[in-house]
CSV table of C-alpha atoms and ligand atoms in Angstrom, one decimal:
chain,number,residue,atom,x,y,z
A,1,UNK,CA,0.0,0.0,0.0
A,2,UNK,CA,1.3,3.4,-0.9
A,3,UNK,CA,0.3,6.3,1.4
A,4,UNK,CA,0.1,9.9,-0.1
A,5,UNK,CA,-1.9,13.1,0.5
A,6,UNK,CA,-5.3,13.0,-1.2
A,7,UNK,CA,-5.9,14.8,-4.5
A,8,UNK,CA,-9.3,16.5,-5.3
A,9,UNK,CA,-9.9,13.4,-7.5
A,10,UNK,CA,-9.8,11.1,-4.6
A,11,UNK,CA,-12.8,12.6,-3.0
A,12,UNK,CA,-15.5,10.1,-4.1
A,13,UNK,CA,-13.3,7.1,-3.4
A,14,UNK,CA,-12.4,8.4,0.1
A,15,UNK,CA,-16.0,9.2,1.0
A,16,UNK,CA,-17.2,5.7,-0.3
A,17,UNK,CA,-14.5,4.2,2.0
A,18,UNK,CA,-15.7,6.3,5.0
A,19,UNK,CA,-19.2,5.2,4.3
A,20,UNK,CA,-18.3,1.5,3.9
A,21,UNK,CA,-16.5,1.8,7.2
A,22,UNK,CA,-19.6,3.0,9.1
A,23,UNK,CA,-18.0,6.5,9.8
A,24,UNK,CA,-20.9,8.5,8.2
A,25,UNK,CA,-23.4,8.1,10.9
A,26,UNK,CA,-24.0,11.7,11.9
A,27,UNK,CA,-26.3,13.5,9.3
A,28,UNK,CA,-24.9,16.8,10.4
A,29,UNK,CA,-21.3,16.0,9.1
A,30,UNK,CA,-21.1,16.7,5.4
A,31,UNK,CA,-18.1,14.5,4.3
A,32,UNK,CA,-17.7,16.4,1.0
A,33,UNK,CA,-17.3,19.5,3.0
A,34,UNK,CA,-15.1,17.9,5.5
A,35,UNK,CA,-12.8,16.5,2.8
A,36,UNK,CA,-12.5,19.9,1.0
A,37,UNK,CA,-12.3,22.0,4.3
A,38,UNK,CA,-9.5,19.9,5.7
A,39,UNK,CA,-7.4,20.0,2.5
A,40,UNK,CA,-7.9,23.7,2.0
A,41,UNK,CA,-7.2,24.5,5.7
A,42,UNK,CA,-3.4,24.6,5.4
A,43,UNK,CA,-3.0,22.7,8.6
A,44,UNK,CA,-4.5,19.4,7.8
A,45,UNK,CA,-4.6,16.8,5.1
A,46,UNK,CA,-6.4,13.6,4.1
A,47,UNK,CA,-4.1,10.7,3.7
A,48,UNK,CA,-5.0,8.0,1.5
A,49,UNK,CA,-3.6,4.4,1.2
A,50,UNK,CA,-3.8,3.0,-2.3
A,51,UNK,CA,-3.0,-0.3,-3.9
A,52,UNK,CA,-3.5,-1.0,-7.6
A,53,UNK,CA,-5.1,2.4,-8.0
A,54,UNK,CA,-7.7,1.6,-5.4
A,55,UNK,CA,-8.2,3.6,-2.2
A,56,UNK,CA,-8.1,1.0,0.6
A,57,UNK,CA,-7.3,3.3,3.6
A,58,UNK,CA,-7.8,6.9,4.6
A,59,UNK,CA,-7.4,9.2,7.5
A,60,UNK,CA,-7.8,12.9,8.2
A,61,UNK,CA,-5.0,14.5,10.1
A,62,UNK,CA,-4.3,18.1,11.2
A,63,UNK,CA,-3.6,20.3,14.1
A,64,UNK,CA,-5.3,23.3,15.8
A,65,UNK,CA,-2.1,25.1,16.7
A,66,UNK,CA,-1.7,23.1,19.7
A,67,UNK,CA,-2.7,19.4,19.6
A,68,UNK,CA,-2.6,17.0,16.6
A,69,UNK,CA,-5.9,15.3,15.7
A,70,UNK,CA,-7.0,12.3,13.6
A,71,UNK,CA,-10.4,11.8,12.3
A,72,UNK,CA,-12.1,9.5,9.8
A,73,UNK,CA,-9.4,6.8,10.2
A,74,UNK,CA,-10.6,3.7,8.2
A,75,UNK,CA,-9.3,0.8,6.3
A,76,UNK,CA,-11.5,-1.0,3.7
A,77,UNK,CA,-13.6,-3.7,5.3
A,78,UNK,CA,-12.0,-6.3,3.1
A,79,UNK,CA,-8.5,-5.2,3.9
A,80,UNK,CA,-8.5,-5.3,7.7
A,81,UNK,CA,-6.0,-7.1,10.0
A,82,UNK,CA,-3.2,-6.7,7.5
A,83,UNK,CA,-1.4,-3.9,9.4
A,84,UNK,CA,-2.9,-1.2,7.1
A,85,UNK,CA,-4.6,0.6,10.0
A,86,UNK,CA,-1.2,0.7,11.8
A,87,UNK,CA,0.5,2.1,8.7
A,88,UNK,CA,-2.1,4.9,8.4
A,89,UNK,CA,-1.7,5.9,12.1
A,90,UNK,CA,2.1,5.9,11.6
A,91,UNK,CA,1.7,8.2,8.5
A,92,UNK,CA,-0.5,10.6,10.5
A,93,UNK,CA,2.0,10.6,13.4
A,94,UNK,CA,4.7,11.4,10.9
A,95,UNK,CA,2.8,14.2,9.4
A,96,UNK,CA,2.1,15.8,12.7
A,97,UNK,CA,5.7,15.2,13.9
A,98,UNK,CA,6.9,17.1,10.8
A,99,UNK,CA,4.5,20.0,11.7
A,100,UNK,CA,6.0,20.2,15.2
A,101,UNK,CA,3.0,18.8,17.0
A,102,UNK,CA,3.8,17.2,20.4
A,103,UNK,CA,0.6,15.3,21.3
A,104,UNK,CA,-2.1,13.6,19.3
A,105,UNK,CA,-5.7,13.4,20.3
A,106,UNK,CA,-8.6,11.7,18.9
A,107,UNK,CA,-12.3,11.0,19.7
A,108,UNK,CA,-14.0,7.6,19.5
A,109,UNK,CA,-17.8,7.3,19.6
A,110,UNK,CA,-19.0,5.4,22.7
A,111,UNK,CA,-20.7,3.0,20.3
A,112,UNK,CA,-17.5,2.2,18.6
A,113,UNK,CA,-15.9,0.5,21.6
A,114,UNK,CA,-14.1,-2.1,19.4
A,115,UNK,CA,-11.8,0.4,18.0
A,116,UNK,CA,-10.4,1.4,21.4
A,117,UNK,CA,-8.4,-1.9,21.4
A,118,UNK,CA,-6.9,-0.9,18.1
A,119,UNK,CA,-5.7,2.6,19.3
A,120,UNK,CA,-4.4,1.0,22.5
A,121,UNK,CA,-2.4,-1.4,20.4
A,122,UNK,CA,-1.0,1.7,18.6
A,123,UNK,CA,0.1,3.1,22.0
A,124,UNK,CA,-2.8,5.4,22.7
A,125,UNK,CA,-4.5,5.7,26.1
A,126,UNK,CA,-7.9,6.7,27.2
A,127,UNK,CA,-7.7,10.0,29.0
A,128,UNK,CA,-10.4,11.1,31.6
A,129,UNK,CA,-11.8,14.2,29.9
A,130,UNK,CA,-15.3,15.6,29.4
A,131,UNK,CA,-15.7,16.5,25.7
A,132,UNK,CA,-17.8,19.7,25.3
A,133,UNK,CA,-19.0,21.3,22.1
A,134,UNK,CA,-21.3,23.9,20.6
A,135,UNK,CA,-22.4,24.2,17.0
A,136,UNK,CA,-21.8,27.5,15.4
A,137,UNK,CA,-23.8,26.8,12.3
A,138,UNK,CA,-27.2,26.8,14.2
A,139,UNK,CA,-28.0,23.5,12.7
A,140,UNK,CA,-29.4,21.0,15.2
A,141,UNK,CA,-30.5,18.4,12.8
A,142,UNK,CA,-30.9,17.9,9.1
A,143,UNK,CA,-34.2,16.2,8.6
A,144,UNK,CA,-37.6,15.9,10.4
A,145,UNK,CA,-38.4,15.1,13.9
A,146,UNK,CA,-37.8,17.3,16.9
A,147,UNK,CA,-35.0,19.8,16.4
A,148,UNK,CA,-35.0,21.7,19.7
A,149,UNK,CA,-33.5,20.9,23.1
A,150,UNK,CA,-36.9,20.7,24.7
A,151,UNK,CA,-37.5,17.3,26.4
A,152,UNK,CA,-38.3,14.5,24.1
A,153,UNK,CA,-41.8,13.2,24.7
A,154,UNK,CA,-42.3,9.6,24.3
A,155,UNK,CA,-45.8,8.3,23.7
A,156,UNK,CA,-46.6,4.6,24.6
A,157,UNK,CA,-49.4,3.1,22.6
A,158,UNK,CA,-51.2,-0.3,22.6
A,159,UNK,CA,-54.0,-2.3,21.0
A,160,UNK,CA,-55.6,-5.2,22.7
A,161,UNK,CA,-57.4,-6.9,19.8
A,162,UNK,CA,-56.8,-7.2,16.1
A,163,UNK,CA,-58.1,-4.1,14.3
A,164,UNK,CA,-59.7,-4.0,10.9
A,165,UNK,CA,-56.7,-3.2,8.6
A,166,UNK,CA,-57.1,-1.0,5.6
A,167,UNK,CA,-55.9,-2.2,2.2
A,168,UNK,CA,-52.9,-0.1,1.2
A,169,UNK,CA,-51.8,0.1,-2.4
A,170,UNK,CA,-48.1,1.4,-2.4
A,171,UNK,CA,-46.6,2.9,-5.5
A,172,UNK,CA,-44.0,0.3,-6.1
A,173,UNK,CA,-45.4,-2.9,-7.5
A,174,UNK,CA,-42.5,-5.4,-7.0
A,175,UNK,CA,-42.6,-5.9,-3.3
A,176,UNK,CA,-41.4,-8.7,-1.0
A,177,UNK,CA,-41.5,-9.0,2.7
A,178,UNK,CA,-39.1,-11.5,4.1
A,179,UNK,CA,-38.3,-12.5,7.6
A,180,UNK,CA,-34.6,-12.1,8.3
A,181,UNK,CA,-34.1,-15.3,10.3
A,182,UNK,CA,-31.0,-15.1,12.4
A,183,UNK,CA,-30.0,-11.8,10.7
A,184,UNK,CA,-26.2,-11.1,10.8
A,185,UNK,CA,-25.2,-8.1,13.1
A,186,UNK,CA,-23.8,-6.3,10.0
A,187,UNK,CA,-27.0,-6.6,8.0
A,188,UNK,CA,-29.1,-5.6,11.0
A,189,UNK,CA,-26.8,-2.5,11.7
A,190,UNK,CA,-27.3,-1.5,8.1
A,191,UNK,CA,-31.1,-1.7,8.4
A,192,UNK,CA,-31.1,0.2,11.6
A,193,UNK,CA,-28.8,2.9,10.4
A,194,UNK,CA,-30.5,3.4,7.0
A,195,UNK,CA,-33.9,3.6,8.6
A,196,UNK,CA,-33.2,5.3,11.8
A,197,UNK,CA,-30.4,7.8,11.0
A,198,UNK,CA,-32.7,10.8,10.4
A,199,UNK,CA,-34.7,10.0,13.5
A,200,UNK,CA,-31.8,9.8,15.8
A,201,UNK,CA,-32.0,6.1,16.6
A,202,UNK,CA,-29.0,5.3,18.7
A,203,UNK,CA,-30.0,2.8,21.3
A,204,UNK,CA,-29.0,-0.3,19.2
A,205,UNK,CA,-25.8,1.5,18.1
A,206,UNK,CA,-24.6,1.6,21.7
A,207,UNK,CA,-24.7,-2.3,22.0
A,208,UNK,CA,-21.7,-4.5,21.3
A,209,UNK,CA,-22.0,-7.0,18.5
A,210,UNK,CA,-22.4,-9.8,20.9
A,211,UNK,CA,-25.2,-8.0,22.9
A,212,UNK,CA,-27.0,-7.1,19.7
A,213,UNK,CA,-26.6,-10.6,18.2
A,214,UNK,CA,-28.3,-12.1,21.4
A,215,UNK,CA,-31.4,-9.8,20.8
A,216,UNK,CA,-31.8,-10.1,17.0
A,217,UNK,CA,-31.3,-13.8,17.0
A,218,UNK,CA,-33.5,-14.5,19.9
A,219,UNK,CA,-36.2,-17.0,18.9
A,220,UNK,CA,-38.9,-14.6,20.3
A,221,UNK,CA,-37.5,-11.6,18.3
A,222,UNK,CA,-38.7,-11.4,14.6
A,223,UNK,CA,-37.1,-9.1,12.1
A,224,UNK,CA,-38.9,-8.6,8.8
A,225,UNK,CA,-37.4,-6.8,5.9
A,226,UNK,CA,-39.4,-5.0,3.0
A,227,UNK,CA,-37.7,-5.2,-0.4
A,228,UNK,CA,-38.7,-3.1,-3.4
A,229,UNK,CA,-37.4,-4.5,-6.6
A,230,UNK,CA,-35.0,-6.6,-4.6
A,231,UNK,CA,-33.6,-3.6,-2.6
A,232,UNK,CA,-34.1,-3.3,1.2
A,233,UNK,CA,-36.6,-0.4,1.8
A,234,UNK,CA,-37.6,-0.8,5.4
A,235,UNK,CA,-38.0,-3.2,8.3
A,236,UNK,CA,-39.9,-3.8,11.4
A,237,UNK,CA,-39.0,-5.8,14.5
A,238,UNK,CA,-41.5,-7.7,16.7
A,239,UNK,CA,-40.3,-8.4,20.2
A,240,UNK,CA,-42.2,-11.4,21.8
A,241,UNK,CA,-39.9,-11.7,24.8
A,242,UNK,CA,-42.3,-10.2,27.2
A,243,UNK,CA,-45.0,-12.8,27.0
A,244,UNK,CA,-48.0,-12.5,26.5
A,245,UNK,CA,-47.5,-9.2,24.9
A,246,UNK,CA,-45.7,-8.3,21.6
A,247,UNK,CA,-43.9,-5.0,21.1
A,248,UNK,CA,-43.4,-3.4,17.7
A,249,UNK,CA,-39.9,-2.4,18.8
A,250,UNK,CA,-38.8,-0.8,15.5
A,251,UNK,CA,-40.5,0.1,12.5
A,252,UNK,CA,-39.5,2.3,9.6
A,253,UNK,CA,-39.0,3.0,5.9
A,254,UNK,CA,-35.6,4.1,4.5
A,255,UNK,CA,-35.4,7.7,3.2
A,256,UNK,CA,-35.2,6.8,-0.4
A,257,UNK,CA,-38.5,5.0,-0.2
A,258,UNK,CA,-40.6,7.5,1.9
A,259,UNK,CA,-43.5,9.0,0.1
A,260,UNK,CA,-44.5,5.8,-1.7
A,261,UNK,CA,-47.1,4.7,0.8
A,262,UNK,CA,-44.9,1.9,2.0
A,263,UNK,CA,-45.2,3.1,5.6
A,264,UNK,CA,-48.9,2.3,5.9
A,265,UNK,CA,-48.4,-0.8,3.8
A,266,UNK,CA,-45.6,-2.1,6.2
A,267,UNK,CA,-47.5,-1.2,9.2
A,268,UNK,CA,-50.5,-3.1,8.1
A,269,UNK,CA,-48.3,-6.1,7.5
A,270,UNK,CA,-46.6,-5.7,10.9
A,271,UNK,CA,-49.9,-5.6,12.8
A,272,UNK,CA,-51.3,-8.5,10.9
A,273,UNK,CA,-48.2,-10.7,11.5
A,274,UNK,CA,-48.1,-9.6,15.2
A,275,UNK,CA,-51.8,-10.6,15.7
A,276,UNK,CA,-51.2,-13.9,14.0
A,277,UNK,CA,-49.0,-14.7,17.0
A,278,UNK,CA,-52.0,-14.1,19.2
A,279,UNK,CA,-50.7,-11.7,21.8
A,280,UNK,CA,-52.7,-10.3,24.7
A,281,UNK,CA,-51.5,-6.7,23.6
A,282,UNK,CA,-49.5,-5.2,20.8
A,283,UNK,CA,-47.6,-2.3,22.0
A,284,UNK,CA,-45.4,0.4,20.2
A,285,UNK,CA,-43.9,3.7,21.3
A,286,UNK,CA,-42.9,6.7,19.4
A,287,UNK,CA,-41.3,10.0,20.2
A,288,UNK,CA,-41.0,13.6,19.2
A,289,UNK,CA,-37.7,12.8,17.4
A,290,UNK,CA,-39.5,10.4,15.0
A,291,UNK,CA,-41.2,11.3,11.8
A,292,UNK,CA,-44.1,13.6,12.6
A,293,UNK,CA,-46.5,11.3,10.8
A,294,UNK,CA,-45.6,8.2,13.0
A,295,UNK,CA,-48.0,8.9,16.0
A,296,UNK,CA,-51.0,9.8,13.8
A,297,UNK,CA,-50.3,6.8,11.6
A,298,UNK,CA,-50.2,4.4,14.6
A,299,UNK,CA,-53.5,5.9,16.0
A,300,UNK,CA,-55.1,5.5,12.5
A,301,UNK,CA,-54.2,1.8,12.5
A,302,UNK,CA,-55.8,1.2,15.8
A,303,UNK,CA,-53.2,1.9,18.5
A,304,UNK,CA,-54.3,4.1,21.3
A,305,UNK,CA,-52.0,6.1,23.6
A,306,UNK,CA,-51.7,4.8,27.1
A,307,UNK,CA,-48.9,6.7,28.5
A,308,UNK,CA,-46.3,9.5,28.1
A,309,UNK,CA,-42.8,10.0,29.4
A,310,UNK,CA,-40.0,12.5,28.9
A,311,UNK,CA,-36.4,12.2,28.3
A,312,UNK,CA,-33.7,14.8,27.8
A,313,UNK,CA,-33.2,15.9,24.2
A,314,UNK,CA,-30.1,14.7,22.4
A,315,UNK,CA,-29.6,18.2,21.2
A,316,UNK,CA,-29.2,19.5,24.7
A,317,UNK,CA,-25.9,17.9,25.2
A,318,UNK,CA,-22.9,16.5,23.4
A,319,UNK,CA,-23.8,13.0,22.2
A,320,UNK,CA,-20.8,11.1,20.8
A,321,UNK,CA,-23.1,9.0,18.6
A,322,UNK,CA,-24.3,12.1,16.9
A,323,UNK,CA,-21.0,14.1,16.9
A,324,UNK,CA,-19.0,11.3,15.5
A,325,UNK,CA,-15.5,11.4,14.2
B,401,LIG,C1,-9.8,0.7,13.2
B,401,LIG,C2,-9.3,0.2,11.8
B,401,LIG,C3,-8.8,1.4,11.0
B,401,LIG,C4,-8.3,-0.8,12.1
B,401,LIG,O1,-7.7,-1.1,10.8
B,401,LIG,P1,-6.9,-2.5,10.5
B,401,LIG,O2,-6.2,-2.3,9.0
B,401,LIG,O3,-7.8,-3.6,10.7
B,401,LIG,O4,-5.8,-2.6,11.6
B,401,LIG,P2,-4.4,-3.3,11.6
B,401,LIG,O5,-4.4,-4.5,10.8
B,401,LIG,O6,-3.3,-2.3,11.2
B,401,LIG,O7,-4.2,-3.6,13.1
B,401,LIG,C5,-3.1,-3.1,13.9
B,401,LIG,C6,-3.1,-3.9,15.2
B,401,LIG,O8,-4.3,-3.5,15.9
B,401,LIG,C7,-4.9,-4.7,16.3
B,401,LIG,N1,-6.4,-4.4,16.2
B,401,LIG,C8,-7.1,-4.1,15.2
B,401,LIG,N2,-8.4,-3.8,15.5
B,401,LIG,C9,-8.5,-4.0,16.8
B,401,LIG,C10,-9.5,-4.0,17.7
B,401,LIG,N3,-10.7,-3.7,17.3
B,401,LIG,N4,-9.3,-4.3,19.0
B,401,LIG,C11,-8.0,-4.7,19.4
B,401,LIG,N5,-7.0,-4.7,18.5
B,401,LIG,C12,-7.2,-4.4,17.3
B,401,LIG,C13,-4.5,-5.7,15.3
B,401,LIG,O9,-4.7,-7.0,15.8
B,401,LIG,C14,-3.1,-5.4,15.1
B,401,LIG,O10,-2.3,-5.9,16.2
B,401,LIG,P3,-0.8,-6.4,15.9
B,401,LIG,O11,-0.1,-5.3,15.2
B,401,LIG,O12,-0.4,-6.7,17.2
B,401,LIG,O13,-1.0,-7.6,15.0
B,401,LIG,C15,-10.5,-0.5,11.0
B,401,LIG,O14,-11.0,-1.6,11.8
B,401,LIG,C16,-11.6,0.4,10.6
B,401,LIG,O15,-11.5,1.0,9.5
B,401,LIG,N6,-12.7,0.4,11.3
B,401,LIG,C17,-14.0,1.2,10.9
B,401,LIG,C18,-13.6,2.6,11.0
B,401,LIG,C19,-13.5,3.1,12.5
B,401,LIG,O16,-14.1,2.7,13.4
B,401,LIG,N7,-12.5,4.1,12.5
B,401,LIG,C20,-12.1,4.7,13.9
B,401,LIG,C21,-12.9,5.9,14.1
B,401,LIG,S1,-12.4,6.7,15.6
């Protein structure tokens, strides 16, 4: 692997690599802007590792006049465990050393605990610090849902018998609904991120692979995936672990497929499948971060509100899941 500073032409390949490495979880981070801003800053660079004209590793490095920082460190998922990550870190360190920097810092999302081992292997240590931040662009969130730092209101809903379900005709015609029996953690994380990213779904991101696998492969947890023309477009998850009830734990359509009446279509399927398992109650909850149509849609399909709760807004405080490196 040859390591060099990125050219403008590398932009698309580098961003694709960051995406494939799961680094683009924060909708407020625009990777194109980040790529260009860093290269133009005069005190940072994007390093790319390439082999056979293919970008297989990348990292952003720079300094703020005091400390050196690394961001967006990634090796291609097919090229891990070959020492490429180590070489990228060394290249960043060399870059900073040349710039006269004496100490390097970096931030790791608390959901990305696996990578801490990697950095420790590279000689980095966890320092007890509180990270504080404030946005200067006034942008709390890109799309939909609650944007303020008011408390988030969670509404709990339930239905106690099978409701009459409307016939919904979505726009796309080639639909398939398949149960993901024993889904892999990677596939599930993809579904969860693709559906929940704009609605600040973070709970499952905070789980380790093992903890997540235990839930999604539980024989009383059912994950169903909706495909449009063979492409995943949404999913729902029925949690039957609290007998005799069933909880519609997650439900959603991916952003590219919103506006095609797939939401009501999938909800009708979810409710129908849930009731075929004969629960005492079917429950669901939604909060003010969710799509504004979620609550009225659940009510229209026969759920009725039975409780409310509040939690602090994620916009009120630094959340490493949102402010990801
Ligand atoms: C983190 C990442 C860059 C590591 O890349 P990699 O090419 O697999 O790492 P290397 O092969 O160079 O590993 C170097 C050493 O770290 C160890 N290591 C790698 N990942 C590790 C982990 N998760 N936990 C503990 N050790 C780890 C390797 O075993 C190796 O040890 P050795 O030199 O003693 O054999 C890669 O996993 C990645 O791109 N992850 C997704 C993006 C990401 O999370 N980036 C960090 C954002 S803060």
